[in-house]
Amino acid sequence: MKPLTPIFLSSLYLLTPTTAQSTPLSRAETALDVLQSWYNTSSGIWNTCGWWNGANCMTVLADLALIDDSSETVQETAREVFNNTYYVGPKSNPLPFGRLEPNATASPSVTASSSGVASSMAATPTTTDGAYEVGWKWIDGSYDDDGWWALAWIAAYDLTEEQKYLDVAIGIYEHLNSTKKASCGGTGIYSDITNVYVNAVTNELFLSIAAHLANRASNKQKYRQDAENLWNWFSTVGFINDNGTINDGLTDDCKNNGQTEWTYNQGIILGALTELYTINENKTYLTSASHIAKAAIKTFTNSTTNVIQESCDPDACDENSTQFKGIFIRNLAALNDVAPDNDYEKVIKASAESIWRKDRDAENDELGEAWTGPLGLVDASTHSSALDTLVAAAGL
Ligand SMILES: *[C@@H]1O[C@H](CO)[C@@H](O)[C@H](O)[C@H]1NC(C)=O
Ligand SMILES: *[C@@H]1O[C@H](CO)[C@@H](O)[C@H](O)[C@H]1NC(C)=O
Ligand SMILES: *[C@@H]1O[C@H](CO)[C@@H](O)[C@H](O)[C@H]1NC(C)=O
Ligand SMILES: *[C@@H]1O[C@H](CO)[C@@H](O)[C@H](O)[C@H]1NC(C)=O
Ligand SMILES: *[C@@H]1O[C@H](CO)[C@@H](O)[C@H](O)[C@H]1NC(C)=O
Ligand SMILES: *[C@@H]1O[C@H](CO)[C@@H](O)[C@H](O)[C@H]1NC(C)=O
Ligand SMILES: *[C@@H]1O[C@H](CO)[C@@H](O)[C@H](O)[C@H]1NC(C)=O
Ligand SMILES: *[C@@H]1O[C@H](CO)[C@@H](O)[C@H](O)[C@H]1NC(C)=O
């Protein structure tokens, strides 16, 4: 498709009232309606995308509700989804309780009672407190998946202030913190139960959960200590390359492995550093965040359009990488909230505008994978990822 000329665009505005009236917030509300057409009340996650993607669908819903307090629909949707997913979601866990956890002694299961409330029959989680058992049913064999759910429940807690949601995140954190420490310094954790690969995403999530809990849970000091240790390790062990961006992980001998620089790996860390800053307003963390954010913008945008592009765009992303760009923008927006920067706003606005104009199915408002267009693959993952950006634009 040829880019629309400005003149054609302005006549389009006049011809189509819905476009003319749309604001960043109304676009996000429209896109939320579409996202909910995939929500499955029996599975507690969203049809057409996977388990960990579900955590990100829930997070974007919470993020919209946090800025859209005058929409009763959005508020009710968020609360209903959190409550329903809290009870039924574990049924969709592909590997409940990380069944292959090296030392698990029994096969636990999640069952739904006649009231539809799932209850857990855990194997033998070694309980350090009640929260651990609550978190256990959200974990599977991939520690990054677990991390996404922890952040999703923290977002739900931020909106509702329901302690039971925060307890899930605390329980998941306790689980992650009890797994075998990774080689390369013994501070971080492995990517999954096989204890082989030390990757960026899992450790960024682990760090981000600790930093979020340092601002929310009791025992704040313990989480703060963990988060600071993790950042000291993460920032020096080799994940960050000479260009200031973050590669996928480390080699067996603890060097940067040069594997793909995914957008989400530049993003999660920004949210983590923003939370670390929030603890006592130590600006060092903002300086580090801004270096990564600017390096990422340089790497992932075309400086003419300022729209974020994944290396697999427009049509080679798999079921996981379809989720990544929105995660980057969500966290860039969190950083921008505490340290506003024109470069960040430009990228958020340009990406949101491009999604709406070039990456949207005009018939049904579904949003696709490639934010620069044309509309290709569309599912709940591409859509929720794009929605992260519409929400970020609405929050500016
Ligand atoms: C909900 O998800 C379950 C499990 O994936 C599936 O079997 C069922 O068909 C879905 N229901 C709807 C209404 O899509
Ligand atoms: C929460 O979900 C459970 C299980 O589906 C249901 O029994 C309960 O009524 C719901 N509570 C609220 C406040 O919606
Ligand atoms: C798992 O069990 C093995 C053998 O009993 C033991 O050496 C190891 O420390 C245990 N690991 C954990 C994480 O408990
Ligand atoms: C995480 O585990 C370490 C020991 O490996 C412990 O020192 C730390 O306090 C734990 N973090 C929390 C928040 O409990
Ligand atoms: C840094 O960026 C340059 C230019 O984009 C690229 O050629 C080089 O491979 C990058 N270096 C690393 C370590 O990623
Ligand atoms: C701020 O954070 C940096 C990096 O972790 C640390 O070296 C420094 O001591 C901290 N300063 C204060 C006042 O906490
Ligand atoms: C940037 O995007 C514009 C518009 O799509 C395109 O014409 C230009 O070639 C792109 N530049 C680079 C360096 O990719
Ligand atoms: C996507 O991630 C999940 C777990 O996080 C993994 O099991 C699956 O193999 C991944 N899919 C691809 C295509 O890499």
Short mmCIF file of C-alpha atoms and ligand atoms in Angstrom, two decimals:
data_model
loop_
_atom_site.label_atom_id
_atom_site.label_comp_id
_atom_site.label_asym_id
_atom_site.label_seq_id
_atom_site.Cartn_x
_atom_site.Cartn_y
_atom_site.Cartn_z
CA MET A 1 0.00 0.00 0.00
CA LYS A 2 1.27 3.46 -0.87
CA PRO A 3 1.55 5.85 2.04
CA LEU A 4 -1.40 8.21 2.22
CA THR A 5 -0.62 11.77 1.32
CA PRO A 6 -1.45 14.43 3.90
CA ILE A 7 -4.18 15.86 1.65
CA PHE A 8 -5.87 12.52 1.29
CA LEU A 9 -5.62 12.03 5.04
CA SER A 10 -7.37 15.27 5.81
CA SER A 11 -10.21 14.48 3.42
CA LEU A 12 -10.46 11.06 5.04
CA TYR A 13 -10.95 12.80 8.36
CA LEU A 14 -13.89 14.74 6.93
CA LEU A 15 -15.44 11.71 5.31
CA THR A 16 -15.29 9.31 8.21
CA PRO A 17 -16.76 10.71 11.39
CA THR A 18 -15.53 7.85 13.58
CA THR A 19 -11.95 8.60 12.61
CA ALA A 20 -12.48 12.32 13.00
CA GLN A 21 -13.83 11.86 16.51
CA SER A 22 -11.35 9.30 17.69
CA THR A 23 -8.96 10.25 20.45
CA PRO A 24 -6.09 8.15 21.75
CA LEU A 25 -8.33 7.03 24.61
CA SER A 26 -11.34 6.16 22.47
CA ARG A 27 -9.10 4.16 20.13
CA ALA A 28 -7.78 2.19 23.09
CA GLU A 29 -11.34 1.59 24.34
CA THR A 30 -12.39 0.37 20.89
CA ALA A 31 -9.40 -1.95 20.76
CA LEU A 32 -10.18 -3.30 24.23
CA ASP A 33 -13.67 -4.30 23.06
CA VAL A 34 -12.04 -6.21 20.24
CA LEU A 35 -9.54 -7.87 22.58
CA GLN A 36 -12.40 -9.06 24.77
CA SER A 37 -14.01 -10.83 21.81
CA TRP A 38 -11.17 -13.35 22.29
CA TYR A 39 -11.47 -13.64 26.08
CA ASN A 40 -12.59 -17.10 27.05
CA THR A 41 -14.34 -17.23 30.42
CA SER A 42 -13.78 -20.99 30.71
CA SER A 43 -10.05 -20.93 30.06
CA GLY A 44 -9.44 -17.57 31.75
CA ILE A 45 -7.11 -16.56 28.91
CA TRP A 46 -7.59 -15.24 25.38
CA ASN A 47 -8.37 -17.52 22.42
CA THR A 48 -5.80 -17.43 19.59
CA CYS A 49 -2.84 -16.76 21.85
CA GLY A 50 -0.91 -18.69 24.46
CA TRP A 51 -0.54 -18.92 28.22
CA TRP A 52 2.14 -16.29 28.79
CA ASN A 53 0.57 -14.02 26.20
CA GLY A 54 -2.56 -14.19 28.35
CA ALA A 55 -0.66 -12.54 31.19
CA ASN A 56 0.19 -9.70 28.82
CA CYS A 57 -3.43 -9.38 27.67
CA MET A 58 -4.40 -9.05 31.32
CA THR A 59 -1.67 -6.48 31.93
CA VAL A 60 -2.78 -4.21 29.10
CA LEU A 61 -6.34 -4.41 30.37
CA ALA A 62 -5.15 -3.31 33.83
CA ASP A 63 -3.04 -0.53 32.34
CA LEU A 64 -5.98 0.87 30.39
CA ALA A 65 -8.23 0.69 33.45
CA LEU A 66 -5.60 2.56 35.48
CA ILE A 67 -5.86 5.60 33.20
CA ASP A 68 -9.52 5.32 32.20
CA ASP A 69 -11.37 5.66 35.48
CA SER A 70 -14.37 7.37 33.94
CA SER A 71 -15.33 4.38 31.78
CA GLU A 72 -17.54 2.02 33.74
CA THR A 73 -17.25 -0.56 30.98
CA VAL A 74 -13.48 -0.65 31.20
CA GLN A 75 -13.51 -0.73 35.00
CA GLU A 76 -16.06 -3.54 35.12
CA THR A 77 -14.33 -5.53 32.41
CA ALA A 78 -11.03 -5.33 34.25
CA ARG A 79 -12.49 -6.42 37.58
CA GLU A 80 -14.51 -9.25 36.06
CA VAL A 81 -11.56 -10.57 34.10
CA PHE A 82 -9.18 -10.45 37.08
CA ASN A 83 -11.68 -12.26 39.26
CA ASN A 84 -12.53 -14.89 36.67
CA THR A 85 -8.95 -15.49 35.60
CA TYR A 86 -7.83 -15.66 39.23
CA TYR A 87 -10.10 -18.67 39.72
CA VAL A 88 -10.14 -20.45 36.35
CA GLY A 89 -6.86 -19.33 34.72
CA PRO A 90 -4.68 -22.06 36.29
CA LYS A 91 -6.66 -24.64 34.29
CA SER A 92 -4.89 -23.28 31.19
CA ASN A 93 -1.41 -23.63 32.62
CA PRO A 94 0.37 -25.90 30.12
CA LEU A 95 2.60 -27.46 32.75
CA PRO A 96 0.87 -26.94 36.10
CA PHE A 97 3.25 -26.52 39.01
CA GLY A 98 6.19 -26.91 36.65
CA ARG A 99 5.45 -30.63 36.84
CA LEU A 100 8.94 -31.45 35.73
CA GLU A 101 10.47 -29.42 38.52
CA PRO A 102 13.48 -31.60 39.31
CA ASN A 103 12.42 -32.35 42.85
CA ALA A 104 8.65 -32.39 42.56
CA THR A 105 7.42 -35.48 44.32
CA ALA A 106 3.91 -35.87 42.93
CA SER A 107 1.78 -34.83 39.98
CA PRO A 108 -0.34 -31.98 41.17
CA SER A 109 -3.53 -31.01 39.42
CA VAL A 110 -5.92 -28.14 39.24
CA THR A 111 -9.59 -28.98 39.41
CA ALA A 112 -12.65 -26.85 39.00
CA SER A 113 -15.34 -27.25 41.64
CA SER A 114 -19.01 -27.14 40.70
CA SER A 115 -19.00 -23.39 41.34
CA GLY A 116 -16.29 -23.02 38.72
CA VAL A 117 -13.71 -22.09 41.31
CA ALA A 118 -10.44 -23.83 40.64
CA SER A 119 -8.73 -25.30 43.62
CA SER A 120 -5.23 -26.59 43.74
CA MET A 121 -3.92 -29.85 44.98
CA ALA A 122 -0.33 -28.96 45.04
CA ALA A 123 2.40 -31.52 45.07
CA THR A 124 4.57 -30.58 47.97
CA PRO A 125 5.52 -26.97 47.57
CA THR A 126 7.80 -26.22 50.47
CA THR A 127 5.78 -23.39 51.90
CA THR A 128 7.65 -20.49 53.37
CA ASP A 129 4.40 -18.61 53.78
CA GLY A 130 0.85 -18.76 52.50
CA ALA A 131 1.71 -16.81 49.38
CA TYR A 132 3.95 -19.51 48.02
CA GLU A 133 1.12 -21.96 47.63
CA VAL A 134 -1.05 -19.31 46.02
CA GLY A 135 1.64 -18.62 43.44
CA TRP A 136 2.47 -22.24 42.76
CA LYS A 137 -0.43 -22.99 40.42
CA TRP A 138 0.63 -20.15 38.10
CA ILE A 139 4.04 -21.59 37.43
CA ASP A 140 5.00 -23.82 34.54
CA GLY A 141 8.35 -25.06 33.31
CA SER A 142 9.45 -21.71 31.83
CA TYR A 143 10.48 -19.17 34.44
CA ASP A 144 9.76 -16.27 32.08
CA ASP A 145 6.14 -17.40 31.74
CA ASP A 146 5.88 -17.35 35.53
CA GLY A 147 7.36 -13.86 35.61
CA TRP A 148 4.75 -12.51 33.19
CA TRP A 149 1.95 -13.73 35.44
CA ALA A 150 3.57 -12.12 38.47
CA LEU A 151 3.69 -8.76 36.70
CA ALA A 152 0.11 -9.18 35.47
CA TRP A 153 -1.14 -9.77 39.03
CA ILE A 154 0.83 -6.77 40.26
CA ALA A 155 -0.94 -4.67 37.61
CA ALA A 156 -4.29 -6.09 38.77
CA TYR A 157 -3.34 -5.22 42.37
CA ASP A 158 -2.41 -1.68 41.37
CA LEU A 159 -5.92 -1.17 40.02
CA THR A 160 -7.95 -2.99 42.66
CA GLU A 161 -5.72 -2.99 45.75
CA GLU A 162 -6.84 -6.57 46.35
CA GLN A 163 -4.18 -8.25 48.45
CA LYS A 164 -4.96 -11.69 47.02
CA TYR A 165 -3.68 -10.53 43.63
CA LEU A 166 -0.44 -9.25 45.10
CA ASP A 167 -0.08 -12.56 46.94
CA VAL A 168 0.05 -14.43 43.62
CA ALA A 169 2.98 -12.27 42.56
CA ILE A 170 4.69 -12.79 45.92
CA GLY A 171 4.22 -16.54 45.63
CA ILE A 172 5.59 -16.64 42.09
CA TYR A 173 8.56 -14.58 43.21
CA GLU A 174 9.25 -16.94 46.09
CA HIS A 175 9.19 -19.81 43.66
CA LEU A 176 11.59 -18.12 41.25
CA ASN A 177 13.83 -17.13 44.12
CA SER A 178 13.99 -20.74 45.28
CA THR A 179 15.14 -22.15 41.93
CA LYS A 180 18.75 -23.06 41.39
CA LYS A 181 20.90 -19.94 40.93
CA ALA A 182 22.42 -19.64 37.49
CA SER A 183 26.09 -20.01 36.70
CA CYS A 184 27.81 -16.74 35.71
CA GLY A 185 27.90 -15.33 39.21
CA GLY A 186 25.19 -17.18 41.11
CA THR A 187 22.87 -14.18 41.30
CA GLY A 188 20.49 -14.64 38.41
CA ILE A 189 18.31 -17.62 37.51
CA TYR A 190 18.07 -19.99 34.56
CA SER A 191 15.53 -19.63 31.76
CA ASP A 192 13.64 -22.79 32.73
CA ILE A 193 13.58 -26.01 34.71
CA THR A 194 16.34 -27.59 32.66
CA ASN A 195 18.85 -25.21 34.31
CA VAL A 196 20.89 -24.73 31.13
CA TYR A 197 20.40 -21.31 29.55
CA VAL A 198 20.97 -17.97 31.27
CA ASN A 199 18.85 -15.53 29.30
CA ALA A 200 17.95 -11.88 29.55
CA VAL A 201 14.17 -12.04 29.60
CA THR A 202 13.89 -14.29 32.64
CA ASN A 203 16.34 -12.26 34.67
CA GLU A 204 14.80 -8.93 33.68
CA LEU A 205 11.42 -10.24 34.80
CA PHE A 206 12.86 -11.61 38.06
CA LEU A 207 14.46 -8.21 38.70
CA SER A 208 11.34 -6.30 37.72
CA ILE A 209 9.13 -8.33 40.07
CA ALA A 210 11.57 -7.75 42.94
CA ALA A 211 11.64 -4.02 42.23
CA HIS A 212 7.84 -3.82 41.97
CA LEU A 213 7.42 -5.74 45.24
CA ALA A 214 9.95 -3.44 46.92
CA ASN A 215 7.36 -0.69 46.40
CA ARG A 216 4.31 -2.74 47.37
CA ALA A 217 4.81 -5.82 49.57
CA SER A 218 5.68 -6.07 53.23
CA ASN A 219 9.37 -7.02 53.61
CA LYS A 220 10.18 -4.17 51.23
CA GLN A 221 13.79 -4.12 52.27
CA LYS A 222 14.34 -7.75 51.23
CA TYR A 223 12.93 -7.19 47.77
CA ARG A 224 14.93 -4.01 47.40
CA GLN A 225 18.12 -5.86 48.30
CA ASP A 226 17.32 -8.59 45.76
CA ALA A 227 16.52 -6.04 43.05
CA GLU A 228 19.71 -4.06 43.64
CA ASN A 229 21.83 -7.22 43.62
CA LEU A 230 20.17 -8.39 40.43
CA TRP A 231 20.71 -5.08 38.66
CA ASN A 232 24.36 -4.91 39.74
CA TRP A 233 24.82 -8.37 38.29
CA PHE A 234 22.67 -7.93 35.18
CA SER A 235 24.30 -4.66 34.16
CA THR A 236 27.83 -6.03 34.34
CA VAL A 237 27.67 -9.73 33.44
CA GLY A 238 27.44 -9.23 29.67
CA PHE A 239 23.82 -9.04 28.53
CA ILE A 240 24.30 -5.43 27.38
CA ASN A 241 26.36 -5.11 24.20
CA ASP A 242 28.65 -2.31 23.01
CA ASN A 243 25.74 -0.50 21.39
CA GLY A 244 23.90 -0.35 24.70
CA THR A 245 21.19 -2.81 23.69
CA ILE A 246 20.49 -6.21 25.21
CA ASN A 247 20.97 -9.52 23.42
CA ASP A 248 19.01 -12.70 24.11
CA GLY A 249 21.40 -14.25 26.62
CA LEU A 250 24.78 -15.55 27.70
CA THR A 251 27.02 -18.31 26.36
CA ASP A 252 28.03 -21.25 28.56
CA ASP A 253 31.18 -19.33 29.40
CA CYS A 254 29.17 -16.29 30.48
CA LYS A 255 29.70 -13.97 27.52
CA ASN A 256 27.09 -12.09 25.49
CA ASN A 257 25.86 -14.71 23.01
CA GLY A 258 25.10 -12.24 20.21
CA GLN A 259 21.62 -13.75 19.72
CA THR A 260 18.69 -11.62 18.61
CA GLU A 261 18.08 -8.26 20.24
CA TRP A 262 14.35 -8.49 20.87
CA THR A 263 12.41 -5.33 21.63
CA TYR A 264 10.92 -6.72 24.84
CA ASN A 265 14.37 -7.26 26.30
CA GLN A 266 15.02 -3.53 25.92
CA GLY A 267 11.66 -2.85 27.57
CA ILE A 268 11.25 -4.99 30.70
CA ILE A 269 14.45 -3.57 32.15
CA LEU A 270 13.09 -0.01 31.77
CA GLY A 271 10.11 -0.88 33.95
CA ALA A 272 12.44 -2.53 36.46
CA LEU A 273 14.74 0.49 36.63
CA THR A 274 11.76 2.83 36.94
CA GLU A 275 10.61 0.87 40.00
CA LEU A 276 14.15 0.84 41.43
CA TYR A 277 14.22 4.62 41.03
CA THR A 278 10.85 4.95 42.73
CA ILE A 279 12.11 3.29 45.93
CA ASN A 280 14.21 6.28 46.99
CA GLU A 281 14.51 8.44 43.87
CA ASN A 282 18.07 7.36 43.13
CA LYS A 283 18.59 8.96 39.71
CA THR A 284 21.39 6.55 38.77
CA TYR A 285 18.69 4.09 37.71
CA LEU A 286 17.06 6.63 35.41
CA THR A 287 20.39 7.35 33.75
CA SER A 288 20.89 3.64 33.06
CA ALA A 289 17.31 3.34 31.79
CA SER A 290 17.70 6.29 29.47
CA HIS A 291 20.86 4.83 27.92
CA ILE A 292 19.05 1.58 27.12
CA ALA A 293 15.88 3.32 25.92
CA LYS A 294 17.78 5.60 23.54
CA ALA A 295 19.95 2.79 22.21
CA ALA A 296 16.82 0.73 21.60
CA ILE A 297 15.02 3.54 19.82
CA LYS A 298 18.03 3.93 17.57
CA THR A 299 18.08 0.21 16.81
CA PHE A 300 14.36 -0.45 16.38
CA THR A 301 12.96 2.63 14.69
CA ASN A 302 13.33 4.09 11.29
CA SER A 303 14.30 7.66 12.04
CA THR A 304 11.91 8.94 9.37
CA THR A 305 8.85 7.25 10.81
CA ASN A 306 9.78 6.68 14.49
CA VAL A 307 7.72 3.48 14.48
CA ILE A 308 9.08 0.43 16.35
CA GLN A 309 9.85 -2.59 14.20
CA GLU A 310 10.81 -6.09 15.39
CA SER A 311 13.50 -7.88 13.39
CA CYS A 312 10.95 -10.54 12.38
CA ASP A 313 8.43 -7.97 11.08
CA PRO A 314 6.40 -7.88 8.93
CA ASP A 315 5.66 -11.60 8.57
CA ALA A 316 8.27 -13.82 10.22
CA CYS A 317 7.34 -13.50 13.90
CA ASP A 318 6.33 -16.62 15.83
CA GLU A 319 3.63 -17.00 18.48
CA ASN A 320 5.93 -15.42 21.07
CA SER A 321 7.61 -12.58 19.22
CA THR A 322 4.23 -11.21 18.12
CA GLN A 323 3.92 -9.97 21.70
CA PHE A 324 7.23 -8.17 22.09
CA LYS A 325 6.90 -4.63 20.73
CA GLY A 326 3.98 -3.73 22.97
CA ILE A 327 5.98 -4.81 26.01
CA PHE A 328 8.74 -2.44 24.99
CA ILE A 329 6.33 0.48 24.62
CA ARG A 330 4.49 -0.32 27.87
CA ASN A 331 7.75 -0.06 29.78
CA LEU A 332 9.01 2.95 27.84
CA ALA A 333 5.78 4.67 28.87
CA ALA A 334 6.41 3.75 32.52
CA LEU A 335 9.85 5.34 32.27
CA ASN A 336 8.40 8.37 30.50
CA ASP A 337 5.94 8.83 33.37
CA VAL A 338 8.77 9.46 35.84
CA ALA A 339 11.32 10.92 33.39
CA PRO A 340 9.48 12.49 30.44
CA ASP A 341 11.51 12.71 27.25
CA ASN A 342 10.51 13.94 23.78
CA ASP A 343 12.28 11.04 22.11
CA TYR A 344 10.09 8.57 23.98
CA GLU A 345 6.88 10.48 23.32
CA LYS A 346 7.67 10.75 19.63
CA VAL A 347 8.06 6.98 19.34
CA ILE A 348 4.93 6.24 21.37
CA LYS A 349 2.80 8.68 19.36
CA ALA A 350 4.18 7.69 15.96
CA SER A 351 3.79 3.99 16.69
CA ALA A 352 0.22 4.44 17.93
CA GLU A 353 -0.70 6.52 14.90
CA SER A 354 0.86 4.07 12.48
CA ILE A 355 -0.93 1.14 14.13
CA TRP A 356 -4.26 2.90 13.77
CA ARG A 357 -3.73 3.95 10.16
CA LYS A 358 -1.71 1.10 8.65
CA ASP A 359 -2.04 -1.94 10.88
CA ARG A 360 -5.80 -2.01 11.53
CA ASP A 361 -8.53 -3.97 9.83
CA ALA A 362 -11.00 -1.20 9.02
CA GLU A 363 -13.92 -3.66 9.13
CA ASN A 364 -13.49 -4.87 12.67
CA ASP A 365 -10.70 -2.78 14.24
CA GLU A 366 -8.43 -5.79 14.76
CA LEU A 367 -4.75 -4.85 15.01
CA GLY A 368 -1.97 -6.81 13.35
CA GLU A 369 1.68 -7.66 13.76
CA ALA A 370 3.54 -5.07 11.66
CA TRP A 371 2.97 -1.60 13.04
CA THR A 372 4.27 -0.06 9.83
CA GLY A 373 1.68 -2.09 7.91
CA PRO A 374 0.42 -3.71 5.85
CA LEU A 375 -2.07 -5.66 7.93
CA GLY A 376 -0.80 -9.24 8.07
CA LEU A 377 -1.14 -11.73 10.89
CA VAL A 378 -3.86 -10.82 13.40
CA ASP A 379 -4.63 -12.59 16.67
CA ALA A 380 -5.04 -11.75 20.35
CA SER A 381 -1.27 -11.54 20.68
CA THR A 382 -0.66 -9.03 17.86
CA HIS A 383 -3.76 -7.13 18.94
CA SER A 384 -2.92 -6.89 22.63
CA SER A 385 0.63 -5.88 21.80
CA ALA A 386 -0.60 -3.06 19.58
CA LEU A 387 -3.10 -2.12 22.30
CA ASP A 388 -0.19 -1.58 24.72
CA THR A 389 0.85 1.25 22.44
CA LEU A 390 -2.62 2.76 22.11
CA VAL A 391 -2.83 2.74 25.92
CA ALA A 392 0.62 4.34 26.21
CA ALA A 393 -0.43 7.08 23.76
CA ALA A 394 -3.65 7.65 25.70
CA GLY A 395 -1.62 8.03 28.90
CA LEU A 396 0.68 10.76 27.57
C1 LIG B 1 -12.42 -21.78 25.50
O1 LIG B 1 -11.18 -22.44 25.61
C2 LIG B 1 -11.31 -23.85 25.66
C3 LIG B 1 -9.91 -24.40 25.96
O2 LIG B 1 -9.00 -23.93 25.01
C4 LIG B 1 -11.88 -24.34 24.34
O3 LIG B 1 -12.01 -25.75 24.38
C5 LIG B 1 -13.24 -23.70 24.14
O4 LIG B 1 -13.74 -24.06 22.87
C6 LIG B 1 -13.12 -22.18 24.22
N1 LIG B 1 -14.47 -21.62 24.22
C7 LIG B 1 -14.83 -20.66 23.37
C8 LIG B 1 -16.24 -20.17 23.52
O5 LIG B 1 -14.10 -20.21 22.51
C1 LIG B 2 -15.49 -14.21 41.16
O1 LIG B 2 -15.47 -15.41 40.42
C2 LIG B 2 -16.02 -16.51 41.14
C3 LIG B 2 -15.76 -17.77 40.33
O2 LIG B 2 -16.18 -17.67 39.03
C4 LIG B 2 -17.50 -16.23 41.37
O3 LIG B 2 -18.05 -17.29 42.12
C5 LIG B 2 -17.64 -14.93 42.17
O4 LIG B 2 -19.00 -14.60 42.28
C6 LIG B 2 -16.92 -13.81 41.49
N1 LIG B 2 -16.88 -12.65 42.37
C7 LIG B 2 -17.14 -11.43 41.94
C8 LIG B 2 -17.04 -10.35 42.96
O5 LIG B 2 -17.45 -11.21 40.78
C1 LIG B 3 16.95 -31.77 44.40
O1 LIG B 3 17.31 -33.07 44.85
C2 LIG B 3 18.68 -33.35 44.72
C3 LIG B 3 18.89 -34.82 45.05
O2 LIG B 3 18.15 -35.16 46.18
C4 LIG B 3 19.47 -32.40 45.63
O3 LIG B 3 20.85 -32.65 45.52
C5 LIG B 3 19.18 -30.98 45.21
O4 LIG B 3 19.80 -30.07 46.08
C6 LIG B 3 17.69 -30.70 45.20
N1 LIG B 3 17.46 -29.40 44.57
C7 LIG B 3 16.63 -28.49 45.08
C8 LIG B 3 16.46 -27.22 44.31
O5 LIG B 3 16.04 -28.67 46.12
C1 LIG B 4 15.66 -14.62 47.93
O1 LIG B 4 16.56 -15.66 48.30
C2 LIG B 4 17.74 -15.20 48.93
C3 LIG B 4 18.60 -16.42 49.21
O2 LIG B 4 18.93 -17.06 48.02
C4 LIG B 4 17.43 -14.46 50.20
O3 LIG B 4 18.59 -13.92 50.76
C5 LIG B 4 16.46 -13.33 49.89
O4 LIG B 4 16.07 -12.65 51.06
C6 LIG B 4 15.22 -13.88 49.18
N1 LIG B 4 14.34 -12.78 48.84
C7 LIG B 4 13.15 -12.57 49.43
C8 LIG B 4 12.38 -11.37 49.01
O5 LIG B 4 12.70 -13.32 50.26
C1 LIG B 5 26.18 -2.10 16.82
O1 LIG B 5 25.45 -1.46 15.78
C2 LIG B 5 26.09 -1.52 14.53
C3 LIG B 5 25.32 -0.64 13.57
O2 LIG B 5 23.94 -0.89 13.67
C4 LIG B 5 26.18 -2.96 14.08
O3 LIG B 5 26.80 -3.06 12.84
C5 LIG B 5 26.96 -3.76 15.12
O4 LIG B 5 26.92 -5.13 14.79
C6 LIG B 5 26.34 -3.58 16.51
N1 LIG B 5 27.17 -4.19 17.51
C7 LIG B 5 26.71 -5.02 18.39
C8 LIG B 5 27.68 -5.53 19.41
O5 LIG B 5 25.54 -5.40 18.41
C1 LIG B 6 22.20 4.77 43.68
O1 LIG B 6 22.31 3.57 42.91
C2 LIG B 6 23.65 3.27 42.52
C3 LIG B 6 23.58 2.07 41.57
O2 LIG B 6 23.05 0.97 42.21
C4 LIG B 6 24.48 3.01 43.76
O3 LIG B 6 25.80 2.75 43.39
C5 LIG B 6 24.41 4.24 44.67
O4 LIG B 6 25.07 3.96 45.88
C6 LIG B 6 22.96 4.60 44.97
N1 LIG B 6 22.91 5.86 45.72
C7 LIG B 6 22.11 6.04 46.73
C8 LIG B 6 22.12 7.39 47.37
O5 LIG B 6 21.37 5.16 47.17
C1 LIG B 7 11.96 4.64 6.59
O1 LIG B 7 10.58 4.55 6.27
C2 LIG B 7 10.24 5.27 5.10
C3 LIG B 7 8.72 5.22 4.98
O2 LIG B 7 8.25 3.92 5.06
C4 LIG B 7 10.97 4.63 3.92
O3 LIG B 7 10.66 5.34 2.75
C5 LIG B 7 12.48 4.67 4.17
O4 LIG B 7 13.14 3.97 3.16
C6 LIG B 7 12.81 4.04 5.50
N1 LIG B 7 14.22 4.25 5.81
C7 LIG B 7 15.01 3.29 6.19
C8 LIG B 7 16.43 3.70 6.50
O5 LIG B 7 14.66 2.14 6.29
C1 LIG B 8 7.04 -19.80 22.93
O1 LIG B 8 7.32 -19.80 24.33
C2 LIG B 8 6.90 -20.97 25.01
C3 LIG B 8 7.18 -20.85 26.48
O2 LIG B 8 7.46 -19.57 26.92
C4 LIG B 8 7.64 -22.18 24.46
O3 LIG B 8 7.18 -23.34 25.09
C5 LIG B 8 7.41 -22.27 22.97
O4 LIG B 8 8.18 -23.31 22.44
C6 LIG B 8 7.78 -20.96 22.28
N1 LIG B 8 7.42 -21.03 20.87
C7 LIG B 8 8.32 -20.85 19.90
C8 LIG B 8 7.81 -20.96 18.50
O5 LIG B 8 9.49 -20.61 20.14
#
